[in-house]
Amino acid sequence: MSLVQGLAAHAAGAELLPFRYETGDLGARDVEIDISHCGICHSDIHLISNDWGISQYPFIPGHEIIGTVSAVGADVRLLNIGQRVGLGWQSNSCGECEWCTRGLENLCLSSEGTCVRRHGGYASRVRANARFVFPIPDALASEQAAPLLCGGITVYNPLRIHDINPSSRVGVVGIGGLGHMAIQFARVFGAEVTAFSTSAEKEKEARSLGAHRFVHTRESRALKEVAGSLDFILSTVNADQDWGVYVQALRPTGKICFVGVPPSPVTLHAFPLIAGMRAVTGSPIGSPSRIREMLDVAARHQVGAIAQVFPMAKVNDALAKVKKNKVRYRAVLANE
Amino acid sequence: MSLVQGLAAHAAGAELLPFRYETGDLGARDVEIDISHCGICHSDIHLISNDWGISQYPFIPGHEIIGTVSAVGADVRLLNIGQRVGLGWQSNSCGECEWCTRGLENLCLSSEGTCVRRHGGYASRVRANARFVFPIPDALASEQAAPLLCGGITVYNPLRIHDINPSSRVGVVGIGGLGHMAIQFARVFGAEVTAFSTSAEKEKEARSLGAHRFVHTRESRALKEVAGSLDFILSTVNADQDWGVYVQALRPTGKICFVGVPPSPVTLHAFPLIAGMRAVTGSPIGSPSRIREMLDVAARHQVGAIAQVFPMAKVNDALAKVKKNKVRYRAVLANE
C-alpha cells in the first residue's frame, strides 16, 4: 500500500486538481517508481477531454515517465531500488499471446496503457510491470529522456521497421513534439531528411535539428518540386492534409507512415499505389526491446527531446501552452 | 518490314474491325512473334474506350500473347526462331535506370506497354524487346498460359513481394479473371485462402480452385466474422467497396494490396493502420525475372487460367461477354 499524490481531471476537459489515491499491494512482477519527470503528450490531452471515449474520472494523465525505482515485487530480477528508470505508454501486456511471444508486445490485444483506466505519471509515483520499465542510460538527462518513452519510440520504431538506412530519402511531416525527434533520429540513420511544415519560420529550426531540405507546405509549388523524391514519409501531424500530394512525393516503392492521427478519414486514389508499389501504413509506439534499443541509440548519438520544463504544480499552464502549440518542442513536468 | 493483320478500334469504344499495318525494320534487340493466342484483359477494354486518355486510333489491343518466334534481331542471343514464347503488358523499358538495373523493370518510368501507343496482340504478329519475351514451359497449354502473362503475374508478384508462405492467411477479393488465378497461386504458396465474392453461387467454384473459406460480401455478418483474421488481402476487383471492412479483416501487421483499380478514391481511417501496423498498398504486373519464375512455378504446380477460347475473328463477341462478366474465367482469342 502506498499513498500517491497526483493531479487529476475530475470531468472531461476539466482543469487538473490535486488528487490522492491509495495503491493496492505491489504485484510480484511490478515495480514502483518515484517520479521525477513526466512529459506531456498530445494523447494526455485527448484522454483528459475523453476524445476517445475511454476515459474514467477522476483521471491522472501521464505516460512519459522518468524516476527512480522505489519498490520491486518479489519476482522482479533485473531492476533495483534507487535505479533511474523510464516508463512509457504501455505498462503491461498479456505476455502469452502470439504478439507478446514474438517480442511485439505493443501489438498485444490485451495491452494496458500506463494512464488508460488507471492513474498515470502527473503524480508522485506510478507502478508498472517490470517488463515495461527501462533503465535510462547515464548520458541522457531526465527531461530529454522522458519524451523518448512515448514520442521518441513512436518515431524511432517505424524508421527501424521500414529499414531506413544511409541511402534513404526520408520526409518528416510536422516539426513539433514528435517531428523534432524524428528529424534527429532520421539523421542518425544516415538518411537525407526533408522537413515539411505549415510554418515557414520553422525552417531554421528544422535545419538545426538535421533536416537537409525544408518544404513550406502552404506553397503548392514547393510541394510539387518534391514529387517522386522520397522513399519514406513519416506524418507526425494530427491535422488533415491533402494526402494525395504526399503520395505523389514518394518514389516507386515508397511508403507514407502515419504516427499522428488525422481527424478525418484519409482519401487516396488507388492508382499511384498500384503503379508505383507505394504503401500507406501506420505505427504505434514500439516493443520493450525496441525501446531499450532506442534509449541506447539516443544515448550514443545524443538524440533527445528539446524540453521546456514546468514544475508539476504548473501542469494546467503547461497543458494550455501545449494546446496552443506554444511549446518548443515538448513540455516536461518536474517534481520538486 | 512485315505486314500485320489485326483487329482495331477506330474510335473510342468502337467495335473492332480488320486492320493491316506495316512494321518497320526489326530492331537489333527485338523479336517478332507469330501470335497463336491472346488473352482479353480488362485493360484492353479500358484502352478501347480510352478510359485512361492515352489511346490513339486505330488501335489494336492485346497484351497476353503466346506465339512462336518468327524473326529475331541481330543482337538477340537467347531466343530462336520457332520457339514458343509469351509477351505480356510490358514490351520494353529503358534498361538503364535505377529500377531497370535493380531488376524491377516494371517500375521503369520509361516503361513501354505492348499495346499502349502501339499495336498489340489481337493480330497475326507483334514485336517486342527480347528482354520481355519469355519461353513458355512445355507443361503449360497456350490458352492456359496467355492470361498468366498479365493477369497471372499481377497476382503472383504481390504474393512473392509480401512474403506469402505456409503460415499466411490470405484473402482474395473477387473471383474473376485475376482472382481465380490468385486463389490457385496462394494455395501453391501454402497459404490458407479465403475468397470474397458478391455472388454466393461462386462458393463451389472458389473452393474447387483451392479456397478454404468463402465469404459472401453482401452478408454483413459474414464480413464481420472474418474480422482480424487475415495477413494479406489481394483485391482484384474494379468496383468500389467499403474498404474499412477489409482493413478490419486484417490481423495486426496485415496488408491489403490493390491490383484492381476501384473507380473512386479509397477512404480509410488512419487509426486502424496505426494501432495494428496495417498497410494499404498496390502492385503492377511484375519484372521479367519474376515472370520467368512465375511461368516455372505455374508449370511445376499446374496453375493456369481457366480459359474460354474464341476464334480471333469473334473478338467482338468475346469482348461483349467479358464486359457482361459472362466468361469463366478468362477469354482467350486464338488464331486459326
XYZ file of C-alpha atoms in Angstrom:
672
model
C 0.000 0.000 0.000
C 1.259 3.406 -0.920
C -0.310 6.905 -0.984
C 0.118 8.638 -4.340
C -0.289 12.403 -4.812
C -1.391 13.260 -8.307
C -3.076 15.860 -10.475
C -6.367 14.647 -11.870
C -9.133 15.746 -14.200
C -12.482 15.171 -12.491
C -14.549 15.554 -15.651
C -13.956 15.629 -19.407
C -11.808 18.637 -20.301
C -11.593 19.951 -16.707
C -8.514 21.614 -15.174
C -6.333 19.224 -13.247
C -6.651 19.360 -9.438
C -4.618 17.708 -6.683
C -5.897 14.200 -6.025
C -4.655 11.354 -3.840
C -5.183 7.652 -4.196
C -4.080 4.520 -2.387
C -2.371 1.818 -4.384
C -3.089 -1.826 -3.613
C -0.383 -4.341 -2.767
C 2.583 -4.380 -5.142
C 2.283 -7.251 -7.630
C 5.087 -9.824 -7.718
C 6.276 -8.628 -11.147
C 5.563 -4.939 -10.607
C 7.856 -2.011 -9.959
C 7.015 1.224 -8.182
C 8.656 4.392 -9.490
C 9.221 7.647 -7.577
C 8.537 10.076 -10.425
C 10.977 12.901 -11.124
C 9.751 13.904 -14.613
C 6.759 13.289 -16.843
C 6.371 14.511 -20.413
C 3.117 15.928 -21.719
C 1.948 14.056 -24.795
C -0.984 15.010 -27.017
C -2.584 11.692 -26.044
C -2.850 13.015 -22.467
C -4.887 15.932 -23.770
C -7.129 13.594 -25.770
C -7.636 11.446 -22.656
C -8.388 14.473 -20.419
C -11.055 15.510 -22.942
C -12.328 11.924 -23.341
C -11.901 12.295 -27.120
C -11.545 8.531 -27.466
C -14.473 7.659 -25.148
C -12.274 5.531 -22.867
C -11.514 7.974 -20.020
C -12.774 7.421 -16.455
C -12.706 10.231 -13.871
C -11.007 11.240 -11.653
C -8.148 10.639 -14.048
C -4.411 11.319 -13.655
C -2.739 11.541 -17.100
C 0.909 10.982 -17.911
C 2.878 8.263 -19.673
C 6.368 9.659 -20.423
C 7.791 8.975 -17.027
C 11.293 9.137 -15.567
C 12.014 8.396 -11.919
C 13.808 6.054 -9.546
C 12.723 2.603 -8.504
C 11.188 2.822 -5.012
C 9.911 -0.753 -4.643
C 10.144 -4.022 -6.593
C 7.806 -7.017 -6.492
C 9.010 -10.404 -5.244
C 9.660 -11.799 -8.740
C 11.456 -8.792 -10.248
C 15.072 -9.736 -11.012
C 16.682 -7.071 -13.170
C 15.642 -3.786 -11.584
C 16.849 -2.480 -8.229
C 15.688 0.138 -5.766
C 17.279 3.531 -6.488
C 17.886 2.841 -10.175
C 16.856 5.569 -12.650
C 14.198 4.185 -14.984
C 11.606 5.162 -17.563
C 8.033 4.072 -18.334
C 6.092 4.924 -21.486
C 2.611 4.478 -22.949
C 2.405 0.745 -22.261
C 2.573 -0.639 -18.715
C 1.622 -4.275 -19.245
C 0.646 -6.899 -21.815
C -0.647 -10.460 -21.565
C 2.818 -11.936 -22.042
C 1.375 -15.080 -23.593
C -0.131 -14.252 -26.982
C 1.434 -14.541 -30.418
C 2.479 -10.871 -30.388
C 3.992 -10.931 -26.899
C 5.915 -14.109 -27.605
C 7.194 -12.627 -30.856
C 8.549 -9.628 -28.943
C 5.878 -7.336 -30.381
C 4.147 -6.572 -27.075
C 2.998 -3.220 -28.449
C 0.580 -5.175 -30.706
C -0.819 -7.313 -27.835
C -4.616 -7.154 -27.951
C -4.642 -7.035 -24.112
C -2.109 -4.214 -23.899
C -2.552 -1.972 -20.838
C -1.867 1.746 -21.075
C 0.033 3.486 -18.267
C -2.797 6.019 -17.938
C -5.757 4.242 -19.526
C -8.325 3.153 -16.917
C -5.607 3.702 -14.297
C -3.649 6.615 -12.931
C -0.560 7.863 -14.731
C 2.507 9.964 -14.252
C 1.355 13.502 -13.380
C 1.921 12.279 -9.839
C 4.433 11.363 -7.178
C 4.508 7.667 -8.001
C 3.373 5.094 -10.518
C 3.521 1.334 -10.894
C 4.000 -0.939 -13.880
C 5.020 -4.447 -14.844
C 8.831 -4.638 -14.753
C 8.947 -5.689 -18.441
C 7.848 -2.150 -19.354
C 10.267 -0.291 -17.044
C 13.613 0.596 -18.636
C 16.945 1.666 -17.173
C 17.898 5.114 -18.504
C 21.471 5.481 -19.824
C 23.567 7.986 -17.836
C 24.247 10.073 -20.941
C 20.586 11.144 -21.172
C 19.234 13.952 -18.986
C 15.852 13.090 -17.487
C 13.952 15.926 -19.210
C 15.494 14.914 -22.559
C 14.692 11.255 -21.975
C 11.087 11.452 -20.700
C 9.572 12.299 -24.130
C 11.562 9.482 -25.743
C 9.407 6.950 -23.852
C 6.306 7.668 -25.966
C 7.002 10.348 -28.588
C 10.528 9.130 -29.271
C 9.736 5.451 -29.712
C 6.727 6.362 -31.869
C 9.049 7.900 -34.456
C 12.074 5.626 -33.942
C 10.217 2.345 -34.393
C 8.883 2.967 -37.932
C 12.342 4.107 -39.091
C 13.694 0.729 -37.953
C 10.760 -1.351 -39.200
C 10.895 0.223 -42.661
C 14.634 -0.242 -42.948
C 15.732 3.392 -43.107
C 19.430 3.499 -43.950
C 22.037 5.876 -45.387
C 20.593 5.533 -48.892
C 17.088 6.535 -47.756
C 15.344 9.827 -48.520
C 13.035 10.495 -45.576
C 10.314 13.139 -45.199
C 9.042 14.246 -41.785
C 5.667 15.997 -41.801
C 5.236 18.357 -38.831
C 8.033 19.800 -36.716
C 6.597 19.526 -33.233
C 6.912 17.180 -30.264
C 7.245 14.093 -32.452
C 8.679 15.643 -35.602
C 11.666 17.282 -33.919
C 12.757 13.872 -32.594
C 12.006 12.182 -35.949
C 14.366 14.567 -37.782
C 17.156 13.819 -35.304
C 16.676 10.055 -35.483
C 16.402 10.025 -39.291
C 19.766 11.812 -39.403
C 21.264 9.203 -37.057
C 20.133 6.515 -39.533
C 22.126 8.390 -42.167
C 19.102 9.394 -44.246
C 18.644 12.527 -46.328
C 15.918 14.353 -44.417
C 13.205 16.656 -45.790
C 11.088 18.505 -43.216
C 7.525 19.579 -44.099
C 5.866 22.345 -42.103
C 2.999 24.793 -42.407
C 5.218 27.440 -40.736
C 7.929 28.968 -42.906
C 9.651 30.274 -39.770
C 10.430 26.714 -38.683
C 12.951 26.250 -41.497
C 15.948 27.373 -39.432
C 14.976 25.140 -36.517
C 14.369 22.177 -38.807
C 17.793 22.582 -40.386
C 19.470 22.922 -36.982
C 17.803 19.632 -35.954
C 19.317 17.965 -39.016
C 16.966 18.483 -41.967
C 18.712 18.841 -45.339
C 15.639 20.260 -47.092
C 12.655 22.250 -45.908
C 9.253 22.338 -47.626
C 6.755 25.006 -46.664
C 3.525 23.076 -47.238
C 1.397 26.172 -47.815
C 3.355 26.757 -51.046
C 1.932 24.395 -53.627
C 4.977 24.853 -55.874
C 7.304 23.712 -53.098
C 5.222 20.560 -52.681
C 5.268 19.862 -56.409
C 9.041 20.205 -56.510
C 9.488 17.204 -54.202
C 7.254 14.943 -56.356
C 8.700 11.459 -56.734
C 11.694 12.173 -54.485
C 11.152 10.383 -51.154
C 11.402 6.765 -50.013
C 9.600 7.210 -46.719
C 7.374 9.893 -45.226
C 6.590 9.932 -41.522
C 3.494 12.003 -40.774
C 3.514 13.243 -37.183
C 0.619 15.705 -37.515
C -2.881 15.425 -36.088
C -4.350 17.600 -38.828
C -5.981 16.794 -42.157
C -3.850 17.241 -45.247
C -4.119 16.591 -48.967
C -2.538 13.159 -48.569
C -2.509 12.626 -52.339
C 0.236 15.251 -52.566
C 2.378 13.272 -50.132
C 1.783 10.045 -52.062
C 2.984 11.939 -55.144
C 6.113 12.939 -53.219
C 7.036 9.241 -52.916
C 9.359 7.428 -55.282
C 8.334 3.982 -56.576
C 8.122 1.511 -53.635
C 7.911 4.492 -51.236
C 5.766 4.455 -48.107
C 3.911 7.000 -46.033
C 3.560 6.081 -42.368
C 1.093 7.763 -40.009
C 2.074 8.193 -36.388
C -0.152 11.236 -35.896
C -3.893 10.628 -36.282
C -5.625 12.938 -38.790
C -9.179 13.646 -37.572
C -10.869 12.850 -40.908
C -10.591 9.661 -42.963
C -7.670 9.552 -45.377
C -8.769 9.636 -49.032
C -6.400 8.308 -51.663
C -6.505 7.162 -55.260
C -5.520 3.504 -55.660
C -3.735 4.081 -58.966
C -0.486 5.691 -57.660
C -0.280 2.916 -55.048
C -0.601 0.270 -57.771
C 1.591 1.836 -60.450
C 4.486 2.606 -58.095
C 4.007 -0.134 -55.480
C 3.602 2.644 -52.907
C 2.155 1.948 -49.464
C 0.237 3.760 -46.748
C 0.749 2.426 -43.262
C 0.943 3.377 -39.594
C 2.750 2.521 -36.410
C 2.043 2.656 -32.662
C 4.861 3.127 -30.064
C 7.270 0.164 -30.052
C 8.024 -3.025 -28.166
C 10.023 -3.072 -24.903
C 13.079 -4.470 -26.676
C 12.855 -1.705 -29.299
C 12.531 0.941 -26.545
C 15.719 -0.339 -24.894
C 17.462 -0.210 -28.255
C 16.244 3.357 -28.891
C 17.456 4.547 -25.478
C 20.862 3.095 -26.269
C 20.958 4.761 -29.714
C 19.741 8.070 -28.242
C 22.482 7.985 -25.589
C 25.249 7.144 -28.069
C 24.150 9.730 -30.627
C 22.859 12.366 -28.188
C 19.315 12.369 -29.508
C 16.617 13.589 -27.157
C 13.685 15.896 -26.776
C 14.231 19.637 -26.629
C 12.196 20.074 -23.480
C 10.569 23.012 -21.768
C 10.381 22.073 -18.094
C 7.416 23.103 -15.898
C 7.005 22.421 -12.171
C 4.412 19.653 -11.686
C 2.151 22.141 -9.848
C 2.018 24.294 -13.025
C 0.503 21.461 -15.037
C -2.515 23.485 -16.196
C -0.287 26.274 -17.539
C 1.815 23.698 -19.329
C -1.241 21.964 -20.833
C -2.598 25.314 -22.036
C 0.686 26.090 -23.804
C 0.829 22.644 -25.414
C -2.744 23.047 -26.683
C -1.809 26.414 -28.211
C 1.292 24.925 -29.874
C 3.460 27.314 -27.838
C 5.968 24.770 -26.547
C 9.279 24.162 -28.361
C 9.171 21.162 -28.576
C 7.982 19.044 -25.704
C 6.672 20.052 -22.283
C 8.022 18.058 -19.352
C 6.664 18.279 -15.801
C 9.168 18.008 -12.961
C 8.528 17.121 -9.339
C 10.430 19.156 -6.722
C 9.292 -4.970 -92.898
C 6.337 -7.198 -92.231
C 2.571 -6.911 -92.890
C 0.485 -7.474 -89.780
C -3.232 -8.294 -89.867
C -5.023 -7.103 -86.764
C -8.356 -6.138 -85.304
C -8.511 -2.471 -84.382
C -10.841 0.033 -82.766
C -11.040 3.123 -84.958
C -12.619 5.319 -82.310
C -13.176 5.219 -78.549
C -15.471 2.310 -77.666
C -15.958 1.199 -81.288
C -16.271 -2.405 -82.455
C -13.006 -3.860 -83.637
C -12.559 -4.140 -87.415
C -9.892 -5.829 -89.540
C -6.904 -3.534 -89.938
C -3.478 -4.003 -91.504
C -0.266 -2.221 -90.776
C 3.337 -2.409 -91.946
C 6.028 -2.831 -89.342
C 9.326 -1.014 -89.725
C 12.685 -2.774 -89.744
C 13.222 -5.230 -86.897
C 15.352 -3.656 -84.141
C 18.620 -5.366 -83.227
C 17.273 -6.433 -79.822
C 13.695 -7.102 -80.952
C 11.811 -10.317 -81.536
C 8.852 -10.858 -83.834
C 6.193 -13.296 -82.660
C 3.690 -15.196 -84.825
C 0.701 -14.998 -82.490
C -1.288 -18.150 -81.735
C -3.252 -16.890 -78.701
C -4.009 -13.604 -76.990
C -5.918 -13.190 -73.723
C -8.513 -10.458 -73.245
C -7.676 -8.345 -70.208
C -9.908 -5.656 -68.696
C -7.140 -3.166 -69.504
C -7.799 -3.822 -73.202
C -11.407 -2.748 -72.692
C -10.277 0.397 -70.857
C -7.877 1.173 -73.699
C -10.512 0.565 -76.386
C -12.780 3.029 -74.556
C -9.910 5.490 -73.933
C -10.805 5.436 -70.207
C -7.249 6.422 -69.337
C -6.956 9.144 -72.008
C -3.876 7.528 -73.583
C -5.392 5.636 -76.525
C -4.627 6.525 -80.153
C -6.748 5.184 -83.032
C -6.759 2.974 -84.998
C -5.736 0.811 -82.076
C -5.115 -2.938 -81.872
C -5.426 -4.131 -78.244
C -3.909 -7.250 -76.689
C -1.059 -7.940 -74.273
C -1.406 -11.542 -73.095
C 0.294 -13.064 -76.070
C 1.505 -16.574 -76.881
C 3.092 -17.489 -80.184
C 6.238 -18.636 -81.877
C 9.310 -16.605 -82.681
C 9.252 -15.699 -86.385
C 12.234 -13.342 -86.517
C 14.999 -12.203 -84.166
C 17.088 -9.024 -84.286
C 20.849 -9.128 -84.856
C 21.718 -8.832 -81.150
C 19.212 -11.328 -79.748
C 21.103 -14.268 -78.212
C 18.724 -16.413 -76.159
C 15.622 -16.765 -78.319
C 15.389 -18.749 -81.529
C 13.029 -18.874 -84.475
C 10.250 -21.418 -83.907
C 10.421 -21.278 -80.128
C 7.095 -20.926 -78.248
C 7.145 -17.679 -76.278
C 4.940 -15.256 -74.349
C 4.704 -11.455 -74.114
C 2.733 -9.532 -71.500
C 1.784 -5.936 -70.647
C 5.328 -4.588 -70.909
C 7.303 -4.748 -74.142
C 10.293 -2.534 -73.325
C 11.975 -0.406 -70.677
C 14.912 1.991 -70.719
C 17.305 -0.694 -69.409
C 19.499 1.935 -67.759
C 17.636 3.487 -64.818
C 17.793 2.561 -61.156
C 14.696 0.349 -61.460
C 15.855 -1.486 -64.597
C 19.308 -2.116 -63.142
C 17.727 -3.397 -59.929
C 15.701 -5.936 -61.928
C 12.472 -4.025 -61.310
C 11.821 -3.099 -64.942
C 8.081 -2.983 -64.232
C 8.733 0.231 -62.246
C 10.790 1.899 -65.013
C 9.439 5.384 -65.617
C 10.021 4.870 -69.371
C 8.218 1.530 -69.478
C 6.545 0.769 -72.819
C 3.252 -1.108 -72.955
C 2.744 -3.817 -75.557
C -0.454 -2.095 -76.715
C -0.019 1.469 -75.472
C 0.653 3.888 -78.355
C 1.492 0.849 -80.496
C -0.363 -2.150 -81.849
C -0.876 -5.224 -79.677
C -1.794 -8.874 -79.819
C -5.292 -9.109 -81.357
C -3.326 -9.662 -84.527
C -1.232 -12.035 -86.574
C 2.106 -10.750 -85.298
C 3.695 -8.485 -82.723
C 7.185 -7.286 -81.863
C 8.908 -6.581 -78.545
C 12.325 -6.215 -76.973
C 13.727 -9.716 -76.351
C 14.070 -8.994 -72.603
C 10.262 -9.059 -72.372
C 9.704 -12.220 -74.411
C 9.650 -15.441 -72.363
C 9.951 -19.104 -73.323
C 6.798 -20.980 -72.285
C 7.330 -24.277 -70.413
C 6.024 -27.322 -72.274
C 3.731 -28.246 -69.378
C 1.540 -25.183 -69.975
C -1.112 -25.162 -72.701
C -1.084 -21.907 -74.673
C -4.641 -20.887 -73.700
C -3.818 -21.531 -70.020
C -0.566 -19.621 -70.284
C -1.649 -16.499 -72.194
C -3.532 -14.933 -69.252
C -0.571 -15.625 -66.956
C 1.460 -13.004 -68.862
C -0.565 -10.100 -67.454
C -3.332 -11.292 -65.096
C -1.205 -14.092 -63.649
C 1.900 -12.036 -62.900
C -0.294 -9.267 -61.472
C -1.463 -11.615 -58.722
C 1.706 -13.738 -58.372
C 4.105 -10.824 -57.865
C 2.467 -9.342 -54.729
C 2.261 -12.800 -53.119
C 6.050 -13.066 -53.553
C 6.839 -9.452 -52.606
C 4.808 -9.676 -49.412
C 6.368 -12.973 -48.396
C 3.287 -15.200 -48.515
C 4.195 -18.570 -47.017
C 2.535 -21.631 -45.471
C 1.751 -19.706 -42.266
C -0.077 -16.926 -44.127
C -3.808 -16.327 -44.130
C -4.636 -14.775 -47.496
C -7.879 -13.193 -48.687
C -8.697 -12.825 -52.391
C -11.395 -10.270 -53.214
C -13.186 -11.061 -56.460
C -13.280 -14.430 -58.217
C -12.834 -13.450 -61.835
C -10.031 -13.324 -64.364
C -7.413 -12.303 -61.783
C -8.979 -13.757 -58.635
C -9.279 -17.312 -59.954
C -5.516 -17.331 -60.618
C -4.779 -15.636 -57.268
C -6.590 -18.400 -55.366
C -4.581 -21.072 -57.191
C -1.253 -19.320 -56.606
C -1.982 -18.576 -52.930
C -2.629 -22.307 -52.450
C 0.691 -23.107 -54.122
C 2.411 -20.829 -51.577
C 0.799 -22.999 -48.880
C -1.456 -20.241 -47.537
C -4.901 -20.601 -46.008
C -7.122 -18.926 -48.589
C -10.356 -17.003 -48.041
C -12.278 -15.982 -51.167
C -14.562 -12.914 -51.092
C -17.309 -12.573 -53.680
C -20.538 -10.692 -54.221
C -22.021 -13.865 -55.782
C -22.968 -16.621 -53.362
C -23.093 -19.085 -56.279
C -19.330 -18.744 -56.740
C -18.622 -20.584 -53.480
C -18.364 -24.010 -55.090
C -16.051 -22.733 -57.839
C -13.895 -20.866 -55.323
C -13.479 -23.992 -53.231
C -12.653 -26.098 -56.278
C -9.914 -23.575 -57.172
C -8.430 -24.029 -53.697
C -10.190 -21.621 -51.313
C -10.577 -22.923 -47.756
C -13.181 -20.307 -46.797
C -15.763 -18.363 -48.733
C -17.220 -15.004 -47.695
C -20.322 -13.707 -49.422
C -19.645 -9.970 -49.191
C -23.305 -8.976 -49.438
C -23.829 -10.578 -45.997
C -22.524 -8.095 -43.434
C -22.412 -10.814 -40.747
C -20.114 -12.955 -42.878
C -17.739 -9.996 -43.272
C -17.740 -9.325 -39.523
C -16.906 -12.955 -38.807
C -13.564 -12.646 -40.591
C -12.535 -9.514 -38.613
C -8.898 -9.646 -37.531
C -8.238 -12.950 -39.276
C -6.131 -12.265 -42.395
C -2.465 -11.425 -43.006
C -2.864 -10.310 -46.588
C -5.783 -9.340 -48.787
C -5.404 -9.099 -52.550
C -8.155 -7.025 -54.099
C -8.687 -7.927 -57.753
C -11.936 -6.023 -58.271
C -12.513 -2.849 -60.280
C -15.500 -1.853 -58.148
C -15.851 0.371 -55.096
C -16.157 -1.380 -51.746
C -16.324 -0.424 -48.085
C -12.553 -0.781 -47.751
C -12.705 -0.143 -43.998
C -14.355 -3.554 -43.618
C -11.396 -5.197 -45.349
C -8.912 -3.305 -43.163
C -10.857 -4.663 -40.182
C -10.459 -8.169 -41.620
C -6.675 -7.817 -41.289
C -4.685 -9.077 -38.324
C -2.020 -6.793 -36.805
C 0.737 -6.120 -39.394
C -1.667 -7.253 -42.145
C -1.741 -5.643 -45.578
C -4.311 -5.031 -48.267
C -2.912 -4.849 -51.783
C -4.830 -3.443 -54.735
C -4.281 -4.982 -58.156
C -7.720 -3.989 -59.416
C -8.413 -0.254 -59.652
C -11.543 0.902 -57.822
C -13.110 3.823 -59.743
C -13.498 6.110 -56.688
C -10.808 7.183 -54.236
C -10.216 4.810 -51.341
C -11.297 6.275 -47.986
C -9.800 4.846 -44.814
C -9.412 5.800 -41.188
C -5.772 6.156 -40.136
C -6.327 4.731 -36.662
C -6.585 1.002 -37.561
C -3.463 1.407 -39.708
C -1.580 2.954 -36.765
C -2.843 0.717 -33.955
C -2.236 -2.536 -35.828
C 0.640 -1.501 -38.110
C -1.585 -2.380 -41.057
C -0.782 -1.238 -44.589
C -2.589 -0.408 -47.815
C -0.557 -0.904 -50.944
C -0.734 -1.862 -54.599
C 1.204 -3.673 -57.266
C 1.556 -3.535 -61.062
C 2.451 -6.651 -63.140
C 5.983 -7.913 -62.341
C 9.527 -7.774 -63.622
C 10.789 -10.049 -66.440
C 12.731 -12.190 -63.957
C 9.612 -12.574 -61.822
C 7.555 -13.519 -64.905
C 10.059 -16.271 -65.770
C 9.867 -17.504 -62.189
C 6.036 -17.487 -62.252
C 5.938 -19.475 -65.503
C 8.213 -22.063 -63.923
C 6.066 -22.257 -60.766
C 2.879 -22.446 -62.836
C 4.294 -25.312 -64.910
C 5.509 -27.275 -61.887
C 2.275 -26.806 -59.933
C -0.141 -26.823 -62.886
C -1.507 -23.348 -62.245
C -3.072 -21.575 -65.161
C -6.059 -19.674 -66.362
C -9.341 -21.435 -66.882
C -9.819 -20.097 -70.370
C -12.766 -19.804 -72.713
C -11.278 -19.799 -76.206
C -12.783 -17.677 -79.023
C -11.598 -17.545 -82.637
C -9.757 -14.253 -83.241
C -12.454 -13.236 -85.759
C -15.066 -13.415 -82.964
C -13.267 -10.783 -80.923
C -16.321 -8.530 -80.610
C -18.464 -11.357 -79.228
C -15.721 -12.210 -76.772
C -15.342 -8.586 -75.650
C -19.108 -8.289 -75.146
C -19.113 -11.385 -72.927
C -16.146 -10.147 -70.886
C -17.885 -6.781 -70.354
C -21.003 -8.595 -69.120
C -18.930 -10.760 -66.749
C -20.114 -13.849 -68.624
C -16.725 -15.501 -69.116
C -15.460 -18.121 -66.691
C -12.734 -17.000 -66.117
C -10.597 -15.550 -68.860
C -11.325 -15.110 -72.545
C -8.510 -16.079 -74.905
C -8.512 -15.347 -78.640
C -6.965 -17.960 -80.923
C -5.679 -17.529 -84.460
C -6.503 -20.301 -86.936
